[in-house]
XYZ file of C-alpha atoms in Angstrom:
433
model
C -7.627 110.897 100.764
C -8.339 110.987 104.511
C -4.832 110.449 105.478
C -3.744 113.312 105.393
C -5.957 114.993 107.165
C -5.634 113.485 109.847
C -1.665 113.861 109.801
C -2.798 117.628 109.985
C -4.844 117.235 113.047
C -2.955 116.041 114.304
C 0.575 117.821 113.787
C -1.919 120.982 114.567
C -3.354 118.763 118.348
C 0.819 118.241 118.462
C 0.901 122.534 117.893
C -2.182 123.113 120.501
C -0.218 120.232 122.500
C 3.434 122.280 122.320
C 2.633 125.975 123.084
C 0.119 124.883 125.966
C 3.777 123.474 127.670
C 4.950 127.231 127.850
C 1.481 128.713 129.978
C 2.197 126.816 132.890
C 6.412 126.901 133.167
C 8.322 129.811 133.768
C 11.401 128.160 132.996
C 10.390 127.350 129.187
C 9.442 131.064 128.574
C 12.329 132.173 129.605
C 13.756 129.951 127.470
C 11.919 130.912 124.822
C 11.741 134.718 125.674
C 15.229 134.134 124.726
C 15.709 131.971 121.969
C 13.167 134.990 120.694
C 14.896 137.670 121.269
C 18.022 135.640 118.978
C 15.775 135.267 116.425
C 15.092 138.774 115.923
C 18.926 140.120 116.608
C 20.113 137.737 113.227
C 16.456 139.080 111.351
C 16.884 142.346 113.344
C 20.991 142.566 111.008
C 20.343 141.969 107.311
C 16.893 143.479 108.184
C 19.488 146.594 109.220
C 21.204 146.133 106.105
C 18.494 145.970 103.433
C 16.943 149.750 104.770
C 19.929 151.477 105.201
C 20.983 150.391 102.402
C 18.233 151.797 100.113
C 17.861 154.857 102.051
C 21.684 156.081 100.936
C 21.046 156.502 97.533
C 16.593 156.986 96.992
C 16.785 160.533 97.269
C 20.009 160.203 94.462
C 18.486 157.706 92.416
C 16.000 160.750 92.575
C 17.396 162.939 91.326
C 19.077 161.813 88.257
C 15.827 160.107 86.542
C 14.018 163.302 87.804
C 16.815 166.159 86.692
C 15.778 168.259 90.386
C 15.983 169.041 93.108
C 12.366 169.200 93.988
C 11.218 165.740 94.642
C 14.713 164.536 95.806
C 12.259 163.583 98.998
C 9.970 161.972 96.669
C 11.543 158.493 96.847
C 11.581 158.513 101.132
C 7.864 159.735 100.748
C 6.902 156.707 98.431
C 8.273 153.460 100.255
C 7.926 155.016 103.050
C 3.903 155.206 102.361
C 3.840 152.035 101.216
C 5.761 150.812 104.308
C 2.675 152.797 105.838
C 0.206 149.954 103.966
C 2.576 147.432 105.054
C 2.379 148.429 108.082
C -0.723 147.659 108.488
C -0.828 144.374 106.621
C 2.018 143.014 108.463
C 0.095 144.332 112.076
C -3.165 142.756 111.123
C -0.820 139.219 110.239
C 0.963 139.457 113.346
C -2.468 138.934 115.334
C -4.034 137.315 113.196
C -1.385 134.550 112.296
C 1.368 135.154 114.447
C 4.424 137.145 114.332
C 5.966 134.529 112.645
C 4.102 135.000 109.344
C 3.294 138.743 109.164
C 7.410 139.269 110.100
C 8.286 137.043 107.418
C 5.389 138.184 104.419
C 6.566 141.638 105.441
C 11.080 141.181 105.085
C 9.947 138.180 101.493
C 8.198 141.529 99.606
C 10.120 144.404 100.318
C 13.279 142.241 99.341
C 11.077 141.683 95.872
C 10.165 145.646 95.926
C 13.705 145.979 95.591
C 14.606 143.713 92.583
C 12.027 145.789 91.150
C 13.834 149.248 91.591
C 16.909 147.341 89.928
C 15.379 146.414 87.330
C 13.775 149.776 87.078
C 17.325 152.131 87.088
C 18.002 148.815 84.340
C 15.527 150.497 82.244
C 15.516 154.243 83.483
C 11.656 153.716 84.346
C 10.053 156.105 86.879
C 7.061 154.023 86.688
C 7.884 151.392 87.859
C 10.737 152.689 90.322
C 8.149 154.928 91.972
C 6.102 151.591 92.030
C 8.641 148.897 92.871
C 9.679 151.510 96.003
C 5.797 151.579 97.380
C 6.822 147.488 97.313
C 10.291 148.686 99.021
C 8.694 150.372 101.655
C 7.285 146.371 103.343
C 10.943 145.494 104.465
C 10.813 149.245 105.982
C 8.106 148.516 108.097
C 8.532 145.034 108.852
C 12.617 146.359 110.636
C 10.137 148.512 112.415
C 7.671 145.742 113.835
C 10.666 143.349 114.513
C 11.020 145.460 117.597
C 8.147 144.275 118.773
C 8.649 140.789 118.861
C 10.796 140.393 121.758
C 8.105 142.206 124.036
C 5.812 139.487 123.542
C 7.784 137.143 126.648
C 8.836 139.480 128.299
C 7.902 141.877 131.602
C 6.675 145.529 131.765
C 10.382 146.193 133.338
C 11.513 144.374 130.495
C 9.577 146.165 127.457
C 12.174 148.486 127.041
C 15.589 146.605 127.107
C 13.622 143.988 124.944
C 12.692 146.754 122.017
C 16.247 147.977 122.654
C 17.873 144.469 122.180
C 16.354 144.340 118.639
C 17.199 147.405 117.808
C 20.828 147.799 118.049
C 21.034 144.521 116.563
C 19.719 146.293 114.082
C 22.590 148.630 113.812
C 25.339 146.092 112.571
C 23.686 145.931 109.062
C 22.316 149.237 109.284
C 25.813 149.618 109.720
C 27.385 148.113 106.742
C 24.265 149.563 104.243
C 25.355 152.502 103.801
C 29.654 151.838 103.835
C 28.998 149.170 101.717
C 27.734 151.813 99.002
C 30.491 152.037 96.998
C 31.457 148.803 97.090
C 28.031 148.010 96.024
C 28.368 150.417 93.312
C 31.504 149.018 92.081
C 30.121 145.554 91.826
C 26.331 146.904 89.368
C 29.094 148.327 87.105
C 30.502 145.325 86.677
C 27.287 144.035 85.747
C 26.164 146.236 83.048
C 23.737 147.810 86.732
C 23.767 151.763 86.870
C 25.630 152.387 89.795
C 23.670 154.154 92.169
C 21.130 150.846 92.160
C 24.364 148.914 93.442
C 23.060 149.321 97.195
C 19.379 147.501 96.136
C 20.854 145.079 95.169
C 22.095 144.686 99.078
C 18.652 145.446 99.956
C 17.307 143.488 98.437
C 19.227 140.275 99.450
C 19.686 141.150 102.698
C 15.508 141.491 103.032
C 14.838 137.676 101.462
C 17.470 136.680 104.258
C 15.578 138.464 107.263
C 12.083 137.428 105.927
C 13.909 133.212 105.734
C 15.260 133.311 109.208
C 12.129 134.622 110.232
C 10.247 131.840 108.570
C 12.559 129.491 109.675
C 13.083 129.791 113.269
C 10.441 131.952 115.180
C 9.504 128.571 116.165
C 6.456 128.622 118.904
C 5.276 131.870 117.521
C 5.610 134.265 120.512
C 2.629 136.085 120.319
C 0.947 132.671 120.276
C 2.385 131.944 123.043
C 1.512 135.179 125.438
C -1.978 135.005 124.328
C -1.890 131.551 126.200
C -0.429 133.261 129.496
C -3.045 136.418 129.474
C -6.215 133.694 128.653
C -4.661 131.790 131.696
C -4.505 134.383 133.618
C -7.220 135.636 132.816
C -8.802 132.307 134.096
C -6.989 131.204 137.264
C -7.113 135.070 138.512
C -10.918 136.200 138.494
C -9.509 138.686 136.432
C -12.727 140.924 135.558
C -12.470 143.003 132.724
C -11.579 146.232 132.247
C -12.927 149.174 134.304
C -13.972 151.851 131.881
C -11.286 154.236 133.412
C -8.642 152.315 132.868
C -9.934 151.719 129.321
C -9.889 155.397 129.263
C -5.807 155.852 130.802
C -4.802 152.409 127.940
C -6.300 154.911 125.164
C -4.022 157.848 126.563
C -0.728 155.728 127.596
C -1.436 154.647 123.313
C -1.870 159.015 121.744
C 0.737 159.633 123.626
C 3.331 156.223 123.031
C 2.429 156.874 119.323
C 2.010 161.168 119.288
C 5.659 161.396 120.336
C 7.195 158.737 117.625
C 4.679 160.488 114.629
C 6.754 163.982 115.897
C 10.458 162.226 116.397
C 9.662 160.009 112.697
C 8.647 163.245 110.961
C 11.731 165.045 112.306
C 14.067 162.196 111.577
C 13.328 161.410 107.799
C 12.848 165.309 106.435
C 16.793 166.145 107.838
C 18.192 163.331 106.723
C 16.050 162.040 103.362
C 17.823 165.277 102.586
C 20.812 165.428 103.734
C 22.788 163.393 100.626
C 21.633 166.267 98.598
C 22.522 168.989 100.507
C 26.376 167.088 100.690
C 26.287 167.215 96.945
C 26.059 170.946 96.672
C 28.908 171.249 98.605
C 31.055 168.802 96.287
C 30.745 165.465 99.077
C 31.648 162.556 97.141
C 29.320 159.444 97.834
C 31.687 157.793 99.745
C 31.403 160.935 102.580
C 27.576 160.593 101.844
C 27.438 156.678 103.200
C 29.762 157.305 106.012
C 27.546 160.344 107.110
C 24.467 158.669 107.263
C 26.140 155.185 108.383
C 27.437 157.080 111.955
C 23.513 158.232 111.140
C 21.650 154.759 111.010
C 24.209 153.521 114.063
C 23.655 156.954 116.532
C 19.142 155.575 115.825
C 20.247 152.207 116.646
C 22.831 151.434 118.799
C 22.387 153.478 121.847
C 19.768 151.631 122.120
C 20.346 148.979 125.492
C 21.690 152.123 127.068
C 18.601 154.192 126.148
C 16.266 150.762 127.360
C 17.962 150.963 130.830
C 17.432 154.179 130.645
C 13.535 154.214 129.575
C 12.861 151.795 132.155
C 14.699 153.072 135.303
C 13.975 157.169 134.615
C 10.373 156.125 132.817
C 8.412 156.769 129.532
C 8.186 160.178 129.822
C 12.142 161.558 130.436
C 13.073 159.948 127.807
C 10.144 161.419 125.737
C 11.811 165.262 126.513
C 14.599 164.149 126.238
C 14.657 163.422 122.374
C 12.909 166.173 121.833
C 16.081 168.611 123.640
C 18.305 166.504 121.689
C 16.136 166.949 118.108
C 16.022 170.421 118.439
C 20.475 170.009 119.069
C 20.257 167.991 116.282
C 18.810 171.028 113.860
C 20.252 173.557 115.013
C 23.981 172.771 114.433
C 22.789 171.246 111.006
C 21.615 174.867 110.566
C 24.705 176.546 110.391
C 27.518 173.812 110.992
C 29.255 175.314 107.424
C 28.070 172.827 104.286
C 31.542 172.052 103.793
C 32.752 170.401 107.575
C 31.899 166.730 107.386
C 32.819 166.887 110.787
C 30.020 169.576 111.330
C 26.913 166.725 108.980
C 28.577 163.649 110.976
C 27.832 165.262 114.516
C 24.455 166.689 112.871
C 23.334 163.222 112.208
C 23.716 161.388 115.052
C 22.660 163.748 117.450
C 19.100 163.772 114.794
C 19.334 159.328 115.470
C 19.831 159.962 119.122
C 17.324 162.007 119.000
C 14.833 159.272 117.286
C 15.755 156.850 119.205
C 14.965 158.451 122.679
C 11.350 158.687 121.180
C 10.963 155.441 120.108
C 11.855 153.061 122.271
C 9.808 155.806 125.099
C 6.557 155.478 122.034
C 6.713 151.579 122.323
C 7.045 151.476 125.469
C 4.583 152.754 126.330
C 2.403 151.466 123.514
C 3.315 147.679 124.976
C 2.290 149.118 128.626
C -1.345 149.866 127.580
C -2.048 146.469 125.301
C -2.876 143.357 125.799
C -2.144 140.280 123.906
C -4.931 139.838 122.124
C -5.102 143.321 120.512
C -1.567 144.508 120.937
C 0.153 143.452 117.686
C -2.829 145.052 115.740
C -2.810 148.241 117.715
C 0.922 148.120 116.963
C 0.674 147.860 113.592
C -2.281 150.876 113.379
C 0.260 152.987 114.507
C 3.395 152.245 113.259
C 1.134 152.759 109.931
C 0.231 156.671 111.102
C 4.369 156.712 111.767
C 5.055 155.848 108.270
C 2.338 158.213 107.522
C 4.567 160.987 109.154
C 8.119 159.839 106.955
C 5.718 159.742 103.982
C 5.481 163.686 104.874
C 8.960 164.667 106.328
C 9.584 163.613 102.914
C 7.987 164.558 101.035
C 7.704 168.280 102.594
C 11.387 167.965 102.731
C 12.649 168.450 98.767
C 10.141 171.514 98.560
C 11.876 173.140 101.944
C 14.907 173.692 100.461
C 13.945 173.611 97.079
C 11.800 176.972 98.167
C 13.993 177.689 101.101
C 17.258 175.728 102.255
C 17.601 172.688 104.357
C 19.059 175.203 107.568
C 15.665 176.372 107.493
C 14.677 173.066 106.916
C 16.921 171.561 109.844
C 15.178 174.328 111.893
C 12.356 173.608 111.163
C 12.760 170.708 112.397
C 14.287 171.138 115.001
C 11.398 173.395 117.084
C 8.880 170.271 115.596
C 10.819 168.945 117.789
C 10.108 170.879 120.847
C 6.028 169.658 120.635
C 7.289 166.709 123.162
C 7.243 168.702 125.840
C 4.160 170.151 125.297
C 2.630 166.678 125.136
C 4.576 165.288 127.994
C 2.952 168.043 130.449
C -0.546 166.578 128.952
C 0.691 163.169 129.785
C 1.249 164.103 133.485
C -1.622 166.269 133.528
C -3.673 163.519 132.935
C -2.054 161.159 135.389
C 0.109 158.142 133.481
């Protein structure tokens, strides 16, 4: 009985030695930075497919089960509410045990939730459907938080680009997911599963694979190494504790970054959620819906490499203002383009995704700038809880607004809400951020 304990102790010592070997070696740090990005990119490809496939048909399954449009936005609200709780768990788990544990577990739980959705569709059980969507939200939260893993070892002038690399990887899976809706629907039908549940079969497989990639290959853990490097720097440079002034400045940056991401999330989720239902009312088929959502999600992630460079070069605040202007344009076009015009809907949803991209990368860079490795993952998780709750609110309200008024009203309201980003930026500049 003594030998296993001795082996465990030796393994822990080896792990500590391995981590400490990165502290004084910039070359090894750079190698780990590149390796981390490669693992994150691979996981994000699968994660994007898992997220996009489910988002595409969630509202349609609810519409089919409930027989009404009024609550069509509820599935998005439920899984984003689930993602809020998961974001807190993933953030705190990552802070305590490392990114590998937090992110790997989050994706695996999301995969289990997707399996539950498929079972709910088979048995036509609305309660199981919503309970499973709540768990499925863990995948969405993890997909979002994975973007932070690449920033742990990035310099201050690389952070936005590190976020963008992680996000652009999501594009490959995110575009493929919605465009496989028809294929997965036919596959589901061939095995006796309702066609609308087909995309969730893809989501389950994609999330489980993403979790396994992170759990197996995100070694050494980048956040643990970043903590050791920060601790060493503190000792060798005799850094003092942050002054109250610097702490206030950092807290303001966190508030501004969070506000930017929350506003863009509300607008994006609200309009995106009701677009498939709106298209159905104007005679567009499931393949057309998949095309529109695929292009929308591509616009959310594909421009990231360029956006990251722009955020690092021109500043976080200028790109936040660009986000507000782009989302306003998306709302105006969605409101006034004819419902029968597939081209008009595609452009509106592409602008919606692009505006969200500008806001998320600029806001994320602000959060990373303002946090220390010792508290970074925990703070990031808390901010992502707010983002998820914003998405849940947007999902619930979107169906109600459309039921009581119209899709055009929803789109206009979203566009003008995005303009609040401008006073946020003005306020932040007034505080000398």
